[in-house]
Amino acid sequence: MTTARVLNIRASGSVEKAAALLKQGGLVAFPTETVYGLGADALNTKAVCRIFEAKKRPAFDPLIVHVGFPETAFGLWKKTPKVARELIRAFWPGPLTLVLLKSPVIPDVVTSGLPTVAVRMPGHPAALRLLRAFGGPLAAPSANLFGYTSATSAQAVLEDLGDAVDLVLDGGHTRIGVESTVLKVEAQKGILLRPGGTPAEAIEKFLPVLKSPESAVLPEAPGMMKSHYAPRTPLCLMEKPLPDFMRELKTLRQAYRRRGLQWPRIGILTLRGIPESEATAVQVLSRRGDLTEAASRLFQAIRKLDKMDLDLIIAEPVSESGIGAAVMDRLRKAQGGKPALDELRGRLK
Ligand code: TXA
Ligand code: MG
């Protein structure tokens, strides 16, 4: 059992209590519009170190700093170029994190020694109230164990972090459900370090966006590790369109039966649903095929399947337009290895 305190973020005095804890160097998990964040005073090195310990996060993965006002961000960067100010005017508060050269006030532990710092102003009224009551910047990565599926509810935060956090502010399920877009701003272009809640298409109205940082040489973006957001159950992607995939799954199941092999316990993560099933469990992300709704349910659905003692989770790819790019990024990084049919055929041998 966890002894971490949970307070409803709407209960009177809860935000003030959280702010007081943060001032003493405490760790407070709080909801944002994307996912829950694990917050600490960004200017207090000791408090920031506790974030890394609680998440079991390697020290080389830098944190995002959250601010209650754009002006606070201007003080954390060495310089705020005109285009960054335009992006801030268009997208803040909201799910866009900007990476720029840092001012010396930011401790090195926050940025893992990088010369840049990532900052965002969250678009969640209670998160903003917390930031303003605290009165300074808060370092806050997603409130999950390092490498695991992000937390979109207070319950998920407690499952992962339990006693390691001093207080959880419960604001219900988060609205967007995938993390912010992380954009490095350079003189003539933006570099998309992580697709997220703000579609790259919208950012491109302001500056050209380089979209495949993995192919570029970017030693300064260590957070783009290949495996991330992964459930404990191996996750595979469907390598064929849903109807073909389901047909092949059926054929494979017959082959397993012929050989007297046990058909694995499969969980299917699908956008609109599946007609009939060779699976033990199915999670539907959006019956109407809406990618925004799908994103909001993604991590919760993965966590649900991960609790069902399955052998395999098989996810259906979604279109990579708009927020679909963020969903696909998370699914690719969550996958354990081979595509699904390959994996199942491999088990036949
Ligand atoms: O929506 C979000 O962004 C959530 C909520 C809580 O705000 N936060 C979040 O933080 O997702 P985290 O720590 O889980 O992811 C931050 C990502 C990491 O991939 C990290 O490597 C990258 O941002 N990052 C942070 N600072 C950076 C920097 N200076 N340069 C390059 N990448 C950076
Ligand atoms: Mg994270």
PDB file of C-alpha atoms in Angstrom, residues 41-159:
ATOM      1  CA  ASP A  41      11.433  23.328  -7.924  1.00  0.00           C
ATOM      2  CA  ALA A  42      13.502  23.683 -11.113  1.00  0.00           C
ATOM      3  CA  LEU A  43      16.023  25.925  -9.365  1.00  0.00           C
ATOM      4  CA  ASN A  44      16.606  23.532  -6.430  1.00  0.00           C
ATOM      5  CA  THR A  45      19.244  20.958  -7.433  1.00  0.00           C
ATOM      6  CA  LYS A  46      18.437  18.579  -4.567  1.00  0.00           C
ATOM      7  CA  ALA A  47      14.723  18.579  -5.335  1.00  0.00           C
ATOM      8  CA  VAL A  48      15.416  17.953  -9.033  1.00  0.00           C
ATOM      9  CA  CYS A  49      17.695  15.012  -8.144  1.00  0.00           C
ATOM     10  CA  ARG A  50      14.756  13.460  -6.288  1.00  0.00           C
ATOM     11  CA  ILE A  51      12.781  13.416  -9.571  1.00  0.00           C
ATOM     12  CA  PHE A  52      15.463  11.274 -11.212  1.00  0.00           C
ATOM     13  CA  GLU A  53      15.470   8.908  -8.224  1.00  0.00           C
ATOM     14  CA  ALA A  54      11.678   8.585  -8.059  1.00  0.00           C
ATOM     15  CA  LYS A  55      11.372   7.816 -11.783  1.00  0.00           C
ATOM     16  CA  LYS A  56      14.534   5.697 -11.893  1.00  0.00           C
ATOM     17  CA  ARG A  57      15.429   7.999 -14.766  1.00  0.00           C
ATOM     18  CA  PRO A  58      19.016   8.072 -16.024  1.00  0.00           C
ATOM     19  CA  ALA A  59      20.749  11.397 -15.359  1.00  0.00           C
ATOM     20  CA  PHE A  60      21.436  11.883 -19.068  1.00  0.00           C
ATOM     21  CA  ASP A  61      17.758  12.439 -19.921  1.00  0.00           C
ATOM     22  CA  PRO A  62      16.928  16.162 -19.452  1.00  0.00           C
ATOM     23  CA  LEU A  63      13.699  17.480 -17.938  1.00  0.00           C
ATOM     24  CA  ILE A  64      11.065  19.892 -19.219  1.00  0.00           C
ATOM     25  CA  VAL A  65      10.638  23.086 -17.185  1.00  0.00           C
ATOM     26  CA  HIS A  66       7.071  24.364 -16.731  1.00  0.00           C
ATOM     27  CA  VAL A  67       6.165  28.011 -16.324  1.00  0.00           C
ATOM     28  CA  GLY A  68       3.014  29.902 -15.332  1.00  0.00           C
ATOM     29  CA  PHE A  69       3.729  32.896 -17.574  1.00  0.00           C
ATOM     30  CA  PRO A  70       5.657  33.358 -20.862  1.00  0.00           C
ATOM     31  CA  GLU A  71       7.803  36.026 -19.154  1.00  0.00           C
ATOM     32  CA  THR A  72       9.172  33.390 -16.775  1.00  0.00           C
ATOM     33  CA  ALA A  73      10.382  31.412 -19.809  1.00  0.00           C
ATOM     34  CA  PHE A  74      12.137  34.473 -21.240  1.00  0.00           C
ATOM     35  CA  GLY A  75      14.196  34.576 -18.023  1.00  0.00           C
ATOM     36  CA  LEU A  76      15.236  30.907 -18.363  1.00  0.00           C
ATOM     37  CA  TRP A  77      16.618  31.201 -21.892  1.00  0.00           C
ATOM     38  CA  LYS A  78      19.717  33.113 -22.872  1.00  0.00           C
ATOM     39  CA  LYS A  79      17.750  34.814 -25.606  1.00  0.00           C
ATOM     40  CA  THR A  80      14.238  34.418 -26.985  1.00  0.00           C
ATOM     41  CA  PRO A  81      14.285  34.821 -30.780  1.00  0.00           C
ATOM     42  CA  LYS A  82      11.382  36.502 -32.546  1.00  0.00           C
ATOM     43  CA  VAL A  83      10.069  33.257 -34.012  1.00  0.00           C
ATOM     44  CA  ALA A  84       9.986  31.662 -30.537  1.00  0.00           C
ATOM     45  CA  ARG A  85       7.902  34.606 -29.306  1.00  0.00           C
ATOM     46  CA  GLU A  86       5.532  34.078 -32.229  1.00  0.00           C
ATOM     47  CA  LEU A  87       5.194  30.377 -31.424  1.00  0.00           C
ATOM     48  CA  ILE A  88       4.531  31.234 -27.788  1.00  0.00           C
ATOM     49  CA  ARG A  89       1.852  33.727 -28.782  1.00  0.00           C
ATOM     50  CA  ALA A  90       0.197  31.117 -31.001  1.00  0.00           C
ATOM     51  CA  PHE A  91       0.496  27.975 -28.865  1.00  0.00           C
ATOM     52  CA  TRP A  92       0.906  28.831 -25.171  1.00  0.00           C
ATOM     53  CA  PRO A  93      -0.558  27.858 -22.886  1.00  0.00           C
ATOM     54  CA  GLY A  94      -0.586  24.463 -24.584  1.00  0.00           C
ATOM     55  CA  PRO A  95       1.252  21.272 -25.542  1.00  0.00           C
ATOM     56  CA  LEU A  96       4.338  22.808 -27.180  1.00  0.00           C
ATOM     57  CA  THR A  97       7.764  22.626 -25.522  1.00  0.00           C
ATOM     58  CA  LEU A  98      10.481  24.898 -26.891  1.00  0.00           C
ATOM     59  CA  VAL A  99      14.173  24.080 -26.594  1.00  0.00           C
ATOM     60  CA  LEU A 100      16.570  27.057 -26.645  1.00  0.00           C
ATOM     61  CA  LEU A 101      19.968  27.973 -25.190  1.00  0.00           C
ATOM     62  CA  LYS A 102      19.667  28.159 -21.421  1.00  0.00           C
ATOM     63  CA  SER A 103      20.414  30.938 -18.992  1.00  0.00           C
ATOM     64  CA  PRO A 104      22.861  30.126 -16.156  1.00  0.00           C
ATOM     65  CA  VAL A 105      20.007  30.215 -13.582  1.00  0.00           C
ATOM     66  CA  ILE A 106      18.967  26.698 -14.682  1.00  0.00           C
ATOM     67  CA  PRO A 107      20.963  24.073 -12.784  1.00  0.00           C
ATOM     68  CA  ASP A 108      22.864  21.599 -14.985  1.00  0.00           C
ATOM     69  CA  VAL A 109      21.064  18.646 -13.422  1.00  0.00           C
ATOM     70  CA  VAL A 110      17.797  19.827 -15.077  1.00  0.00           C
ATOM     71  CA  THR A 111      19.292  19.790 -18.569  1.00  0.00           C
ATOM     72  CA  SER A 112      21.667  16.853 -18.050  1.00  0.00           C
ATOM     73  CA  GLY A 113      24.503  19.244 -18.745  1.00  0.00           C
ATOM     74  CA  LEU A 114      23.139  20.352 -22.134  1.00  0.00           C
ATOM     75  CA  PRO A 115      23.525  24.000 -23.151  1.00  0.00           C
ATOM     76  CA  THR A 116      19.778  24.170 -23.886  1.00  0.00           C
ATOM     77  CA  VAL A 117      16.643  24.007 -21.757  1.00  0.00           C
ATOM     78  CA  ALA A 118      13.158  22.775 -22.708  1.00  0.00           C
ATOM     79  CA  VAL A 119      10.303  24.975 -21.435  1.00  0.00           C
ATOM     80  CA  ARG A 120       6.534  24.921 -21.752  1.00  0.00           C
ATOM     81  CA  MET A 121       3.474  26.640 -20.292  1.00  0.00           C
ATOM     82  CA  PRO A 122       0.809  23.974 -19.770  1.00  0.00           C
ATOM     83  CA  GLY A 123      -2.770  24.547 -20.915  1.00  0.00           C
ATOM     84  CA  HIS A 124      -4.444  23.178 -17.794  1.00  0.00           C
ATOM     85  CA  PRO A 125      -6.094  25.721 -15.494  1.00  0.00           C
ATOM     86  CA  ALA A 126      -5.163  23.900 -12.281  1.00  0.00           C
ATOM     87  CA  ALA A 127      -1.566  23.337 -13.407  1.00  0.00           C
ATOM     88  CA  LEU A 128      -1.323  27.058 -14.081  1.00  0.00           C
ATOM     89  CA  ARG A 129      -2.802  27.833 -10.652  1.00  0.00           C
ATOM     90  CA  LEU A 130      -0.166  25.580  -9.096  1.00  0.00           C
ATOM     91  CA  LEU A 131       2.679  27.198 -11.048  1.00  0.00           C
ATOM     92  CA  ARG A 132       1.474  30.670 -10.108  1.00  0.00           C
ATOM     93  CA  ALA A 133       0.953  29.774  -6.437  1.00  0.00           C
ATOM     94  CA  PHE A 134       4.469  28.309  -6.392  1.00  0.00           C
ATOM     95  CA  GLY A 135       5.747  31.447  -8.094  1.00  0.00           C
ATOM     96  CA  GLY A 136       8.600  29.969 -10.144  1.00  0.00           C
ATOM     97  CA  PRO A 137       9.542  27.333 -12.723  1.00  0.00           C
ATOM     98  CA  LEU A 138       8.844  23.638 -12.038  1.00  0.00           C
ATOM     99  CA  ALA A 139      10.868  20.840 -13.589  1.00  0.00           C
ATOM    100  CA  ALA A 140       8.382  18.101 -14.437  1.00  0.00           C
ATOM    101  CA  PRO A 141       8.859  15.002 -16.550  1.00  0.00           C
ATOM    102  CA  SER A 142       5.931  12.673 -17.134  1.00  0.00           C
ATOM    103  CA  ALA A 143       4.957  11.055 -13.817  1.00  0.00           C
ATOM    104  CA  ASN A 144       5.697   7.429 -14.728  1.00  0.00           C
ATOM    105  CA  LEU A 145       8.585   5.058 -14.157  1.00  0.00           C
ATOM    106  CA  PHE A 146      11.330   5.683 -16.704  1.00  0.00           C
ATOM    107  CA  GLY A 147      10.700   3.889 -19.995  1.00  0.00           C
ATOM    108  CA  TYR A 148       7.169   2.846 -19.023  1.00  0.00           C
ATOM    109  CA  THR A 149       3.807   4.031 -20.350  1.00  0.00           C
ATOM    110  CA  SER A 150       3.025   7.626 -19.282  1.00  0.00           C
ATOM    111  CA  ALA A 151       0.397   8.340 -16.623  1.00  0.00           C
ATOM    112  CA  THR A 152      -2.868   9.990 -17.649  1.00  0.00           C
ATOM    113  CA  SER A 153      -4.630   9.576 -14.276  1.00  0.00           C
ATOM    114  CA  ALA A 154      -3.731   9.995 -10.606  1.00  0.00           C
ATOM    115  CA  GLN A 155      -4.252   6.245 -10.188  1.00  0.00           C
ATOM    116  CA  ALA A 156      -1.596   5.503 -12.814  1.00  0.00           C
ATOM    117  CA  VAL A 157       0.829   7.888 -11.073  1.00  0.00           C
ATOM    118  CA  LEU A 158       0.347   6.042  -7.786  1.00  0.00           C
ATOM    119  CA  GLU A 159       0.829   2.644  -9.422  1.00  0.00           C
TER     120      GLU A 159
END
